[in-house]
């Protein structure tokens, strides 16, 4: 690391990779994007041009090993996250790995074990809701004891249509994984059991997913639901509501004005996640660069990446068995 500047390599320059690269080069003091990689070289070149002429790579491993890359941001398609994170740990480089950390619990366990072998945290997982102001305010309120012990979690996650939610499996591993993590971190307890029900997007394809509700039970007895849509028909919304012994509290995230006009009362809703969570991404990246400068990693850890996949695996099992399923995971290692 050079004179307090963290040189970042970005792997994957799709929607989220280009958003991260743009924020790193324009909003984060002390960060510089020096390399980008994508199989689509034109797309990578366009992002590099906006990052002060960063170098363009076609090979992720070469970017990770480049001598002037201090830290790596992985935003490639989900199936490539695990191998990228493992290569970063092997190279001793801090990595912000987009969610999901892997696509299967077994691969997440390899990352966890590799990081434990390295003896220090190098991995931060891109669960950016931890940096969202509305989520933080709710966590603070719970922490203050205002509503007492949390008894029930309700997560709402409405998406506009995107073709990648082809099946309930991808809906769980790519999208509901955020809600799984939110439930764990906001309730401060692990999810012990899940029961997945959903409505297919295509009645002729039972595993296609339009609307899902996952019932969850936490260690310690609290319960909850994660409600998800892959085609809200109106835009993007994420809300959380928690009921405690002495009251119910929820996130308040829509700050658009309420407009009364022409016998109508209306309020704009974010079209999609880049608009809703832009500020959270800025906070997330600022925190990540800060922890890299201090020589470590903070925020959502490889343990969070691993446990969220353990819960996701149980959700998929429940979607196949039509039964509640226990979450199977290892004991939390002392390092986390
Ligand atoms: C997307 O990949 C994200 O991470 C968004 O936050 C989430 O809301 C969306 O469903 C995912 O597809």
XYZ file of C-alpha atoms and ligand atoms in Angstrom:
348
model
C 0.000 0.000 0.000
C 1.335 3.328 -1.153
C 1.102 6.599 0.867
C -2.277 5.772 2.385
C -3.832 4.783 -0.951
C -5.483 1.381 -1.392
C -5.131 0.130 -4.975
C -8.196 -1.959 -5.768
C -8.751 -4.560 -8.482
C -12.400 -5.113 -9.463
C -13.423 -8.513 -10.852
C -16.683 -8.341 -12.812
C -17.951 -5.124 -14.363
C -21.669 -5.855 -14.656
C -24.341 -3.843 -12.826
C -22.874 -4.161 -9.315
C -19.178 -4.255 -10.325
C -19.450 -1.025 -12.300
C -21.402 0.609 -9.458
C -18.660 -0.352 -6.970
C -15.879 0.786 -9.328
C -17.613 4.137 -9.845
C -18.112 4.720 -6.111
C -14.541 3.667 -5.271
C -13.014 6.039 -7.784
C -15.285 9.013 -7.189
C -16.516 8.862 -3.570
C -14.014 7.024 -1.385
C -10.987 8.866 -0.037
C -7.888 6.720 -0.185
C -9.162 4.265 -2.803
C -8.009 3.958 -6.393
C -9.229 1.410 -8.942
C -6.092 0.275 -10.784
C -7.354 -2.889 -12.493
C -10.637 -4.313 -13.727
C -11.449 -7.729 -15.136
C -14.406 -9.028 -17.098
C -14.866 -11.704 -19.750
C -16.599 -8.965 -21.719
C -13.511 -6.906 -22.504
C -15.445 -3.988 -24.004
C -17.522 -3.652 -20.854
C -14.353 -3.817 -18.719
C -12.665 -1.193 -20.901
C -15.634 1.171 -20.540
C -15.482 0.892 -16.729
C -11.663 1.241 -16.741
C -11.948 4.445 -18.759
C -14.132 5.925 -16.010
C -11.553 4.916 -13.383
C -8.655 7.022 -14.530
C -7.529 4.466 -17.077
C -7.282 1.354 -14.894
C -5.682 -1.693 -16.586
C -8.033 -4.232 -18.152
C -7.564 -7.948 -17.435
C -9.200 -10.983 -18.990
C -8.009 -13.334 -16.235
C -9.139 -12.949 -12.601
C -6.164 -14.847 -11.158
C -3.703 -12.511 -12.940
C -5.489 -9.463 -11.493
C -5.433 -10.929 -7.982
C -1.687 -11.655 -8.238
C -0.751 -8.252 -9.741
C 1.909 -6.664 -7.528
C 0.222 -3.259 -7.369
C -3.249 -4.594 -6.451
C -3.597 -4.221 -2.655
C -7.199 -5.387 -2.312
C -9.787 -7.068 -4.511
C -13.507 -6.548 -5.017
C -15.294 -9.606 -6.436
C -18.473 -8.821 -8.356
C -18.357 -11.614 -10.920
C -21.350 -13.935 -11.480
C -22.239 -15.822 -8.266
C -20.718 -19.131 -9.419
C -17.225 -17.567 -9.533
C -17.237 -15.913 -6.098
C -15.776 -18.832 -4.153
C -12.758 -19.466 -6.380
C -12.000 -15.734 -6.439
C -12.210 -15.426 -2.647
C -9.948 -18.481 -2.196
C -7.368 -17.016 -4.605
C -7.385 -13.717 -2.662
C -6.818 -15.519 0.646
C -3.985 -17.548 -0.947
C -2.417 -14.270 -2.129
C -2.898 -12.715 1.345
C -5.062 -9.898 -0.098
C -8.159 -8.420 1.566
C -11.287 -9.057 -0.453
C -14.781 -7.616 -0.528
C -16.745 -10.505 -2.005
C -20.251 -9.786 -3.247
C -23.024 -11.991 -1.871
C -23.476 -14.910 -1.974
C -19.928 -15.735 -0.842
C -20.316 -19.074 -2.688
C -23.241 -20.909 -4.187
C -23.016 -23.933 -1.851
C -22.316 -24.366 1.868
C -19.413 -26.763 1.171
C -17.566 -24.105 -0.882
C -18.262 -21.497 1.785
C -16.723 -23.855 4.339
C -13.518 -24.057 2.222
C -13.281 -20.242 2.350
C -13.881 -20.209 6.101
C -11.163 -22.834 6.651
C -8.713 -21.063 4.306
C -9.213 -17.802 6.202
C -8.751 -19.556 9.539
C -5.550 -21.067 8.091
C -4.371 -17.544 7.210
C -4.949 -16.680 10.885
C -6.621 -13.324 10.236
C -9.727 -11.903 8.610
C -9.299 -11.041 4.940
C -12.884 -11.489 3.726
C -15.773 -9.041 3.943
C -19.053 -10.196 2.370
C -21.210 -7.694 0.467
C -24.236 -7.714 2.778
C -24.642 -3.958 2.347
C -27.905 -3.707 4.291
C -25.743 -3.620 7.431
C -24.687 -0.145 6.231
C -28.184 1.105 5.383
C -29.286 3.964 7.611
C -32.805 2.620 8.122
C -31.529 -0.842 9.086
C -28.898 0.605 11.432
C -31.464 2.807 13.160
C -33.645 -0.231 13.812
C -30.686 -2.241 15.149
C -29.820 0.673 17.465
C -33.408 0.866 18.691
C -33.415 -2.857 19.477
C -30.053 -2.496 21.199
C -31.435 0.283 23.412
C -33.905 -2.199 24.897
C -36.885 0.044 23.964
C -39.088 -2.838 22.761
C -37.545 -5.558 24.916
C -36.598 -9.013 23.660
C -37.282 -9.534 19.945
C -39.958 -12.157 19.340
C -40.719 -11.899 15.631
C -38.874 -10.815 12.440
C -40.629 -9.890 9.231
C -38.584 -9.203 6.087
C -40.162 -7.889 2.884
C -38.113 -7.940 -0.324
C -39.926 -6.940 -3.521
C -38.009 -6.935 -6.813
C -38.931 -5.700 -10.243
C -38.838 -8.509 -12.807
C -35.386 -9.874 -13.696
C -34.767 -12.995 -15.731
C -32.187 -14.397 -13.278
C -34.936 -15.366 -10.816
C -35.725 -18.328 -13.035
C -36.035 -20.817 -10.164
C -36.708 -20.908 -6.440
C -33.089 -22.109 -6.005
C -31.566 -18.974 -7.575
C -34.130 -16.761 -5.822
C -32.896 -18.164 -2.500
C -29.149 -18.169 -3.177
C -28.936 -14.860 -5.079
C -31.668 -12.714 -3.566
C -33.295 -14.091 -0.384
C -29.757 -14.565 0.973
C -29.894 -10.842 1.874
C -33.011 -11.397 3.990
C -31.473 -14.464 5.602
C -28.468 -12.383 6.624
C -30.642 -9.448 7.784
C -32.672 -11.758 9.986
C -29.508 -13.198 11.600
C -27.765 -9.897 12.169
C -30.783 -7.881 13.272
C -32.143 -10.520 15.638
C -28.650 -11.416 16.890
C -29.484 -15.116 16.672
C -28.901 -17.956 14.249
C -31.778 -19.402 12.219
C -32.402 -22.978 13.330
C -35.262 -24.134 11.086
C -36.932 -23.017 7.842
C -40.047 -23.859 5.867
C -40.236 -22.599 2.264
C -43.447 -22.095 0.283
C -43.720 -20.294 -3.039
C -45.913 -19.518 -6.037
C -44.377 -20.478 -9.403
C -43.933 -17.748 -12.006
C -44.912 -20.260 -14.654
C -47.674 -22.684 -13.593
C -46.136 -25.325 -15.877
C -42.756 -25.127 -14.123
C -43.175 -25.906 -10.444
C -39.681 -24.683 -9.482
C -40.001 -21.299 -11.178
C -40.547 -18.587 -8.567
C -42.760 -15.523 -8.478
C -43.555 -15.088 -4.782
C -41.994 -16.888 -1.821
C -42.560 -16.936 1.916
C -39.992 -18.611 4.144
C -41.021 -19.300 7.744
C -38.045 -19.191 10.075
C -37.385 -20.167 13.702
C -34.391 -18.807 15.569
C -32.220 -20.382 18.229
C -33.749 -19.084 21.450
C -37.364 -19.316 20.269
C -38.127 -16.208 18.157
C -39.934 -16.742 14.859
C -40.294 -14.887 11.577
C -41.057 -14.751 7.890
C -39.093 -13.675 4.832
C -41.402 -12.514 2.071
C -39.951 -12.198 -1.428
C -41.227 -11.308 -4.872
C -39.374 -11.744 -8.154
C -41.827 -9.537 -9.987
C -43.527 -6.961 -7.774
C -45.058 -5.211 -10.746
C -44.328 -1.814 -9.157
C -40.623 -1.429 -8.327
C -38.250 -2.313 -5.511
C -38.837 -2.362 -1.782
C -37.025 -3.782 1.234
C -38.567 -3.420 4.677
C -38.052 -5.048 8.054
C -40.414 -5.140 11.015
C -39.536 -6.579 14.401
C -41.971 -7.246 17.212
C -40.592 -7.198 20.731
C -42.068 -7.756 24.170
C -43.044 -4.058 24.460
C -43.755 -2.880 20.932
C -43.151 -3.288 17.217
C -40.554 -1.336 15.239
C -39.875 -1.214 11.532
C -37.530 0.398 9.044
C -38.579 3.654 7.509
C -36.701 3.841 4.264
C -38.840 5.727 1.807
C -38.075 9.415 2.119
C -39.813 10.512 -1.096
C -42.423 13.219 -0.591
C -46.073 12.250 -0.357
C -47.891 13.943 -3.207
C -51.606 14.741 -3.120
C -52.856 15.686 -6.558
C -55.873 15.011 -8.784
C -57.797 13.110 -6.083
C -54.720 10.924 -5.551
C -52.193 10.509 -2.732
C -48.922 9.062 -4.038
C -45.322 8.422 -3.052
C -42.531 7.329 -5.408
C -40.893 3.931 -4.851
C -37.292 3.100 -5.890
C -37.187 1.435 -9.296
C -34.487 -1.046 -8.222
C -31.743 -1.859 -5.704
C -28.994 0.487 -7.023
C -31.205 3.481 -6.193
C -32.545 2.131 -2.886
C -29.141 1.098 -1.530
C -26.726 3.564 -3.184
C -25.867 5.282 0.112
C -25.403 1.919 1.820
C -22.900 0.893 -0.875
C -20.954 4.118 -0.308
C -20.862 3.443 3.458
C -19.916 -0.188 2.874
C -17.001 0.714 0.601
C -15.770 3.482 2.901
C -15.781 1.019 5.818
C -14.021 -1.639 3.751
C -11.237 0.690 2.552
C -10.828 1.944 6.128
C -10.384 -1.599 7.445
C -7.958 -2.486 4.622
C -5.862 0.561 5.584
C -5.820 -0.689 9.164
C -4.622 -4.063 7.872
C -7.719 -6.171 8.400
C -11.318 -6.807 7.476
C -14.483 -5.791 9.308
C -18.228 -5.927 8.678
C -20.028 -9.052 7.467
C -17.545 -11.917 7.716
C -16.823 -15.250 6.058
C -18.798 -16.752 8.964
C -21.832 -14.688 7.885
C -21.221 -15.820 4.305
C -21.066 -19.436 5.475
C -24.107 -19.369 7.796
C -26.295 -17.569 5.264
C -25.511 -20.362 2.797
C -26.242 -23.012 5.428
C -29.707 -21.420 5.856
C -30.123 -21.119 2.066
C -29.305 -24.814 1.716
C -31.991 -25.695 4.282
C -34.499 -23.475 2.392
C -33.760 -25.335 -0.850
C -34.101 -28.669 0.949
C -37.457 -27.528 2.352
C -38.589 -26.460 -1.130
C -37.886 -30.033 -2.264
C -39.310 -31.885 0.736
C -42.297 -29.551 1.411
C -41.367 -29.962 5.092
C -39.701 -27.729 7.671
C -35.938 -28.409 7.600
C -33.250 -27.911 10.248
C -30.264 -25.719 9.360
C -27.057 -27.760 9.359
C -23.888 -25.824 10.074
C -20.618 -26.092 11.970
C -20.017 -24.616 15.416
C -19.026 -20.952 15.251
C -15.200 -20.935 15.217
C -13.468 -18.844 17.905
C -11.979 -16.524 15.248
C -15.480 -15.193 14.485
C -29.280 -8.424 -6.344
O -28.183 -9.218 -6.727
C -28.976 -7.735 -5.061
O -28.012 -7.965 -4.403
C -30.084 -6.899 -4.551
O -29.759 -6.277 -3.358
C -31.286 -7.790 -4.340
O -32.359 -7.035 -3.873
C -31.665 -8.462 -5.637
O -32.772 -9.282 -5.410
C -30.490 -9.291 -6.141
O -30.814 -9.902 -7.357
